Short mmCIF file of C-alpha atoms in Angstrom, two decimals:
data_model
loop_
_atom_site.label_atom_id
_atom_site.label_comp_id
_atom_site.label_asym_id
_atom_site.label_seq_id
_atom_site.Cartn_x
_atom_site.Cartn_y
_atom_site.Cartn_z
CA MET A 1 -0.31 -48.14 -38.83
CA ALA A 2 0.49 -44.65 -40.28
CA ALA A 3 -3.18 -44.03 -41.05
CA GLY A 4 -3.87 -44.92 -37.12
CA THR A 5 -1.36 -42.30 -36.20
CA THR A 6 -2.53 -39.63 -38.25
CA TRP A 7 -6.16 -40.11 -37.09
CA GLU A 8 -5.11 -40.38 -33.46
CA ALA A 9 -3.07 -37.02 -33.85
CA MET A 10 -6.22 -35.37 -35.43
CA THR A 11 -8.36 -36.91 -32.81
CA LYS A 12 -5.93 -35.38 -30.26
CA ALA A 13 -5.87 -31.84 -32.06
CA THR A 14 -9.69 -31.86 -32.36
CA ALA A 15 -10.11 -32.60 -28.45
CA GLN A 16 -7.49 -30.00 -27.51
CA GLU A 17 -9.75 -27.63 -29.67
CA ILE A 18 -12.57 -28.47 -28.23
CA ALA A 19 -11.27 -28.29 -24.72
CA GLY A 20 -9.75 -25.01 -25.57
CA ASP A 21 -13.22 -23.69 -26.90
CA GLU A 22 -14.79 -25.07 -23.60
CA PHE A 23 -12.55 -23.49 -21.34
CA SER A 24 -12.86 -19.95 -23.25
CA THR A 25 -16.55 -20.30 -22.61
CA VAL A 26 -16.10 -21.16 -18.91
CA VAL A 27 -13.78 -18.21 -18.46
CA ALA A 28 -16.30 -15.89 -20.02
CA THR A 29 -19.23 -17.21 -18.00
CA HIS A 30 -17.30 -17.48 -14.66
CA ARG A 31 -14.62 -14.81 -14.40
CA PRO A 32 -16.90 -11.94 -13.33
CA GLN A 33 -18.19 -14.07 -10.43
CA ILE A 34 -14.71 -15.21 -9.16
CA PHE A 35 -13.50 -11.81 -9.67
CA ARG A 36 -16.44 -10.35 -7.52
CA PHE A 37 -15.88 -13.20 -4.63
CA LEU A 38 -11.89 -12.28 -4.63
CA LEU A 39 -12.63 -8.51 -4.39
CA SER A 40 -15.48 -8.98 -1.57
CA SER A 41 -12.71 -10.98 0.16
CA THR A 42 -9.64 -8.70 -0.20
CA ARG A 43 -11.36 -5.37 -0.88
CA ASP A 44 -8.44 -4.69 -3.25
CA VAL A 45 -9.12 -4.31 -7.06
CA ASP A 46 -5.47 -5.18 -8.28
CA LEU A 47 -5.18 -8.30 -5.81
CA ALA A 48 -8.36 -9.70 -6.82
CA GLU A 49 -7.67 -9.14 -10.59
CA THR A 50 -4.00 -10.88 -9.98
CA LEU A 51 -5.78 -13.83 -8.08
CA THR A 52 -8.44 -14.17 -10.74
CA GLN A 53 -5.80 -14.45 -13.53
CA GLU A 54 -4.06 -16.81 -11.19
CA CYS A 55 -7.11 -18.76 -10.72
CA PHE A 56 -7.87 -19.28 -14.27
CA LEU A 57 -4.20 -20.01 -14.93
CA LYS A 58 -4.39 -22.72 -12.52
CA ALA A 59 -7.66 -24.13 -13.96
CA HIS A 60 -6.23 -24.06 -17.59
CA ARG A 61 -3.40 -26.17 -16.55
CA ASN A 62 -5.68 -28.72 -14.70
CA TRP A 63 -8.57 -28.36 -17.23
CA ALA A 64 -7.77 -31.90 -18.52
CA SER A 65 -8.12 -33.37 -15.24
CA PHE A 66 -11.48 -31.77 -14.56
CA ARG A 67 -13.85 -34.58 -14.62
CA GLY A 68 -16.95 -32.77 -14.11
CA GLU A 69 -17.82 -34.21 -10.70
CA SER A 70 -18.72 -30.89 -9.73
CA SER A 71 -19.94 -27.87 -11.67
CA ALA A 72 -17.05 -25.50 -13.18
CA MET A 73 -18.28 -22.62 -10.99
CA THR A 74 -17.72 -25.17 -7.73
CA TRP A 75 -14.27 -26.14 -8.92
CA LEU A 76 -12.98 -22.60 -9.85
CA MET A 77 -14.50 -21.20 -6.60
CA ARG A 78 -12.81 -23.75 -4.93
CA ILE A 79 -9.32 -22.87 -6.77
CA ALA A 80 -10.09 -19.01 -5.80
CA ILE A 81 -10.42 -20.09 -2.12
CA ASN A 82 -7.27 -21.68 -1.86
CA LEU A 83 -5.40 -18.89 -3.89
CA GLN A 84 -6.88 -16.32 -1.32
CA LYS A 85 -5.89 -18.53 1.54
CA ASP A 86 -2.54 -18.95 0.21
CA HIS A 87 -2.08 -15.24 -0.40
CA TRP A 88 -2.86 -14.41 3.44
CA ARG A 89 -0.81 -17.01 4.66
CA ASN A 90 2.15 -15.89 2.77
CA ARG A 91 1.30 -12.33 4.12
CA ARG A 92 1.35 -13.67 7.57
CA LEU A 93 4.64 -15.39 7.13
CA GLN A 94 6.48 -12.54 5.35
CA PHE A 95 5.30 -10.04 7.82
CA TRP A 96 8.65 -8.63 8.00
CA ARG A 97 8.67 -7.76 4.40
CA HIS A 98 7.18 -4.74 2.76
CA THR A 99 3.30 -5.45 3.37
CA GLN A 100 1.83 -2.56 1.64
CA THR A 101 -1.78 -3.27 0.60
CA ASN A 102 -4.20 -1.57 -1.86
CA ALA A 103 -7.19 -2.70 0.17
CA VAL A 104 -9.70 0.09 0.38
CA GLU A 105 -10.96 1.70 3.62
CA LEU A 106 -14.27 0.20 4.67
CA ASP A 107 -15.98 3.67 4.21
CA GLU A 108 -14.73 3.68 0.81
CA ALA A 109 -15.89 0.19 0.07
CA SER A 110 -19.59 1.35 1.37
CA GLU A 111 -19.54 4.37 -1.01
CA TRP A 112 -20.75 1.77 -3.64
CA LEU A 113 -24.43 1.94 -3.24
CA PRO A 114 -27.16 -0.04 -4.94
CA SER A 115 -29.07 2.60 -7.50
CA GLY A 116 -32.50 1.44 -6.15
CA GLU A 117 -32.65 3.61 -3.15
CA SER A 118 -34.64 6.58 -4.03
CA SER A 119 -34.28 9.54 -1.58
CA ALA A 120 -31.04 10.83 0.03
CA GLU A 121 -32.09 9.65 3.43
CA GLN A 122 -32.60 6.17 1.92
CA GLN A 123 -29.02 6.13 0.34
CA LEU A 124 -27.52 7.49 3.44
CA LEU A 125 -29.31 4.52 5.61
CA ALA A 126 -28.13 2.07 2.92
CA ARG A 127 -24.54 3.37 3.27
CA GLU A 128 -24.54 3.24 6.81
CA ARG A 129 -25.77 -0.27 6.71
CA VAL A 130 -23.48 -1.37 4.06
CA GLY A 131 -20.48 0.01 6.29
CA GLN A 132 -21.68 -2.00 9.28
CA VAL A 133 -21.80 -5.07 7.38
CA TRP A 134 -18.33 -4.46 6.10
CA GLN A 135 -17.10 -3.84 9.79
CA ALA A 136 -18.75 -7.09 11.06
CA VAL A 137 -17.18 -9.02 8.02
CA GLU A 138 -13.73 -7.43 8.82
CA GLY A 139 -13.95 -9.12 12.30
CA LEU A 140 -15.08 -12.60 11.06
CA SER A 141 -12.56 -15.58 10.97
CA GLU A 142 -11.42 -16.52 7.57
CA ARG A 143 -13.76 -19.56 7.19
CA GLN A 144 -16.90 -17.41 8.47
CA ARG A 145 -16.00 -14.57 5.93
CA THR A 146 -15.85 -17.13 3.15
CA VAL A 147 -19.08 -18.86 3.81
CA PHE A 148 -20.69 -15.52 4.75
CA LEU A 149 -19.60 -13.98 1.33
CA LEU A 150 -20.45 -17.20 -0.67
CA ARG A 151 -23.94 -17.10 0.89
CA TYR A 152 -24.96 -13.39 0.97
CA VAL A 153 -22.99 -12.07 -1.85
CA GLU A 154 -22.69 -14.86 -4.22
CA GLU A 155 -26.07 -16.10 -3.06
CA MET A 156 -25.03 -19.85 -3.30
CA GLU A 157 -26.96 -22.74 -1.89
CA LEU A 158 -25.70 -24.10 1.51
CA SER A 159 -25.32 -27.71 -0.17
CA GLU A 160 -23.13 -25.79 -3.01
CA ILE A 161 -20.94 -23.84 -0.46
CA ALA A 162 -20.34 -26.91 1.43
CA ARG A 163 -19.08 -28.74 -1.85
CA THR A 164 -16.92 -25.67 -2.66
CA THR A 165 -15.51 -25.08 0.83
CA GLY A 166 -15.19 -28.94 1.54
CA LEU A 167 -16.87 -28.56 4.74
CA ASN A 168 -19.98 -30.32 5.67
CA GLU A 169 -23.26 -28.47 5.62
CA GLY A 170 -23.74 -28.54 9.38
CA THR A 171 -20.53 -26.78 9.67
CA VAL A 172 -21.27 -24.18 7.00
CA LYS A 173 -24.60 -23.40 8.83
CA ALA A 174 -22.56 -23.16 12.03
CA HIS A 175 -20.25 -20.71 10.57
CA LEU A 176 -23.05 -18.82 8.90
CA SER A 177 -25.23 -18.60 12.01
CA ARG A 178 -22.08 -17.15 13.84
CA ALA A 179 -21.27 -14.69 11.27
CA VAL A 180 -24.94 -13.52 10.83
CA GLY A 181 -24.83 -13.10 14.60
CA ARG A 182 -22.00 -10.76 14.34
CA VAL A 183 -23.61 -8.60 11.65
CA ARG A 184 -26.78 -8.45 13.72
CA THR A 185 -24.81 -7.45 16.65
CA HIS A 186 -23.03 -4.60 14.58
CA LEU A 187 -26.31 -3.35 13.23
CA GLY A 188 -27.98 -3.58 16.57
CA GLY A 189 -25.62 -1.18 17.96
CA LYS A 190 -26.52 1.56 15.59
CA ARG A 191 -30.20 1.14 15.51
CA MET B 1 -35.23 -32.44 15.08
CA SER B 2 -31.80 -32.28 16.30
CA LEU B 3 -30.50 -29.07 18.11
CA GLN B 4 -28.13 -28.54 15.10
CA SER B 5 -30.64 -28.57 12.50
CA GLU B 6 -33.01 -26.26 14.53
CA ALA B 7 -30.28 -23.89 14.67
CA GLU B 8 -29.64 -24.14 10.78
CA ASN B 9 -33.45 -23.38 10.28
CA ARG B 10 -33.26 -20.46 12.65
CA ILE B 11 -31.04 -18.51 10.38
CA ASP B 12 -33.13 -17.90 7.69
CA GLU B 13 -36.01 -17.44 9.39
CA GLU B 14 -34.37 -14.83 11.77
CA ILE B 15 -33.17 -12.98 8.73
CA VAL B 16 -36.78 -13.05 7.19
CA THR B 17 -38.04 -11.69 10.65
CA ASP B 18 -35.53 -9.15 11.02
CA ALA B 19 -36.23 -6.41 8.46
CA VAL B 20 -33.13 -4.36 9.30
CA LEU B 21 -30.74 -7.42 8.79
CA GLU B 22 -32.36 -8.39 5.76
CA ALA B 23 -32.12 -4.95 4.24
CA ALA B 24 -28.64 -4.56 5.32
CA LEU B 25 -27.77 -7.83 3.77
CA LYS B 26 -29.69 -6.99 0.36
CA SER B 27 -27.79 -3.65 0.41
CA PHE B 28 -24.55 -4.92 0.87
CA ARG B 29 -24.79 -7.81 -1.70
CA LEU B 30 -26.04 -5.00 -4.31
CA SER B 31 -23.15 -2.78 -3.16
CA VAL B 32 -20.58 -5.50 -3.98
CA HIS B 33 -22.02 -6.29 -7.06
CA ALA B 34 -21.85 -2.73 -8.18
CA TRP B 35 -18.46 -2.10 -6.98
CA SER B 36 -17.19 -5.31 -8.77
CA GLU B 37 -19.22 -4.72 -11.85
CA ALA B 38 -17.51 -1.31 -11.98
CA ALA B 39 -14.00 -2.64 -11.10
CA TYR B 40 -14.28 -5.50 -13.65
CA GLN B 41 -15.40 -3.06 -16.55
CA GLY B 42 -12.20 -1.03 -16.09
CA PRO B 43 -10.00 -1.83 -12.96
CA ARG B 44 -7.83 1.33 -13.53
CA ALA B 45 -10.88 3.43 -13.94
CA ALA B 46 -12.68 2.15 -11.09
CA LEU B 47 -9.85 2.91 -8.83
CA ALA B 48 -9.81 6.52 -10.09
CA LEU B 49 -13.34 6.86 -8.89
CA HIS B 50 -11.83 7.27 -5.56
CA PRO B 51 -9.77 10.45 -5.96
CA ARG B 52 -8.72 10.42 -2.11
CA ARG B 53 -6.22 7.76 -2.95
CA SER B 54 -4.47 9.54 -5.73
CA TRP B 55 -4.99 12.65 -3.93
CA ARG B 56 -3.24 11.32 -0.89
CA LEU B 57 -0.35 9.76 -2.88
CA ALA B 58 0.09 13.16 -4.79
CA ALA B 59 0.20 14.90 -1.42
CA GLY B 60 2.64 12.37 0.08
CA TRP B 61 5.13 12.98 -3.03
CA ALA B 62 4.82 16.61 -2.83
CA LEU B 63 5.38 16.52 0.85
CA GLY B 64 8.52 14.09 0.25
CA LEU B 65 9.75 16.14 -2.53
CA THR B 66 9.55 19.30 -0.70
CA LEU B 67 11.34 17.98 2.43
CA LEU B 68 13.94 16.61 0.20
CA ALA B 69 14.34 20.18 -1.57
CA GLY B 70 14.27 21.71 1.73
CA SER B 71 16.99 19.57 3.23
CA VAL B 72 19.13 19.56 -0.03
CA SER B 73 18.75 23.52 -0.14
CA GLY B 74 19.51 23.64 3.49
CA GLY B 75 22.62 21.54 3.06
CA VAL B 76 23.79 23.89 0.25
CA TYR B 77 23.26 26.96 2.21
CA GLU B 78 24.99 25.75 5.12
CA THR B 79 27.91 24.79 3.00
CA HIS B 80 28.08 27.93 1.23
CA HIS B 81 27.66 29.96 4.90
CA ARG B 82 30.55 28.02 6.22
CA GLN B 83 32.86 28.91 3.17
CA GLU B 84 31.88 32.49 3.57
CA LEU B 85 32.74 32.46 7.10
CA ALA B 86 35.96 30.64 6.46
CA LYS B 87 36.97 33.22 3.56
CA THR B 88 36.07 36.07 6.16
CA ALA B 89 38.22 34.52 8.84
CA ALA B 90 41.05 33.89 6.36
CA ALA B 91 40.85 37.65 5.09
CA ARG B 92 40.86 39.00 8.55
CA ALA B 93 43.81 36.82 9.55
CA ALA B 94 45.71 37.95 6.61
CA GLU B 95 45.12 41.65 7.47
CA GLN B 96 46.15 41.06 11.30
CA GLN B 97 49.28 39.48 10.01
CA ARG B 98 50.01 42.41 7.48
CA GLN B 99 49.51 44.88 10.44
CA ALA B 100 51.65 42.72 12.52
CA SER B 101 54.62 42.69 9.88
CA GLU B 102 54.04 46.28 9.13
CA GLU B 103 54.66 46.93 12.95
CA ARG B 104 57.41 44.79 13.10
CA ALA B 105 59.26 46.43 10.13
CA ARG B 106 58.35 50.05 11.63
CA GLN B 107 59.94 48.95 15.00
CA GLU B 108 63.14 47.51 13.02
CA GLU B 109 63.56 50.84 11.22
CA GLU B 110 63.10 52.91 14.41
CA LEU B 111 65.73 50.73 16.16
CA LEU B 112 68.32 50.76 13.16
CA ALA B 113 67.94 54.55 13.24
CA LYS B 114 68.59 54.87 16.88
CA VAL B 115 71.53 52.81 16.57
CA ASP B 116 72.71 54.85 13.43
CA SER B 117 72.60 57.84 15.61
CA ASP B 118 74.39 56.25 18.43
CA VAL B 119 77.06 55.04 16.03
CA ALA B 120 77.48 58.43 14.40
CA ARG B 121 78.20 59.98 17.97
CA ALA B 122 81.82 58.46 17.71
CA VAL B 123 83.51 61.09 20.41
CA PRO B 124 81.94 61.49 23.52
CA SER B 125 80.44 64.79 24.07
CA ALA B 126 83.27 65.88 26.94
CA MET B 127 85.90 65.35 24.50
CA GLU B 128 84.34 67.51 21.57
CA PRO B 129 86.59 70.78 22.18
CA LEU B 130 89.76 68.51 21.79
CA ALA B 131 88.33 66.88 18.57
CA GLN B 132 87.53 70.20 17.16
CA LEU B 133 91.13 71.37 17.76
CA MET B 134 92.55 68.33 16.19
CA ALA B 135 90.33 68.75 13.23
CA GLU B 136 91.65 72.16 12.77
CA ASP B 137 95.53 71.30 13.04
CA GLU B 138 94.53 68.67 10.41
CA SER B 139 93.11 71.32 8.10
CA ARG B 140 96.27 73.48 8.07
#
């Protein structure tokens, strides 16, 4: 009996250790992507950092209940989307409170350019285009924005986006189509 | 093929055929990746890459402090000025009071002198010869 209890305790400790190691690997692997998604959703470095930490804290608390039915990335992204939603909902409800935000201006967000653009003219054009896409993203609904960012920033497959957002694939495509249409309109105005 | 699936397939096709849209989406993705990478490596340092924000903050603080210092020094100056005015007014009033009391004292002195001279003339002028005679008799 005593030997059984010791064995059980050892097994539990080992399982926890393995789970801890696994979770550390998950954090190291997916943290940059979660942060990037939250940064593109909020345009606020500090807020993105805070929400990323909250996301992994929540994931750690529920790690034992993660059954592996979806990929860890899908599961983490779903937590991140919910945290982001909660954040904006709280902001809307608490509009009478101090609502200072550190979100950078659209122009500032467009300053980050891919280094592949060779000439100054190409860089200017790329910056202008990135700014126009940011403007279009700003005008999207929350759901359209999430789907758009998951598709064109995180390069997720539509089926994966559907699993992450809990929407069916058709709805995801419909949102994506509207979002792309809006981006095209913004780009069309300046062509 | 249903209308919905036709619309679904159109998204990717349109993006591929629209070179500007494709390039814009690519630039956008790379831009977000570059920003995120820089911010992830050091969130504070990434913020420091945008000096405008800190410049605005510093300018805001400077303006605020200047306004505060201005209003404080204005208040101090105003209080000091009022105190000076009150002191001058008090000195002027004291001087006026002193002059008035001096004038009053002088008038009182003049009045007393007049009374003395009036009192000193004890015998009417018409009776003066008789009084003289009486004085002579007494001396004898």
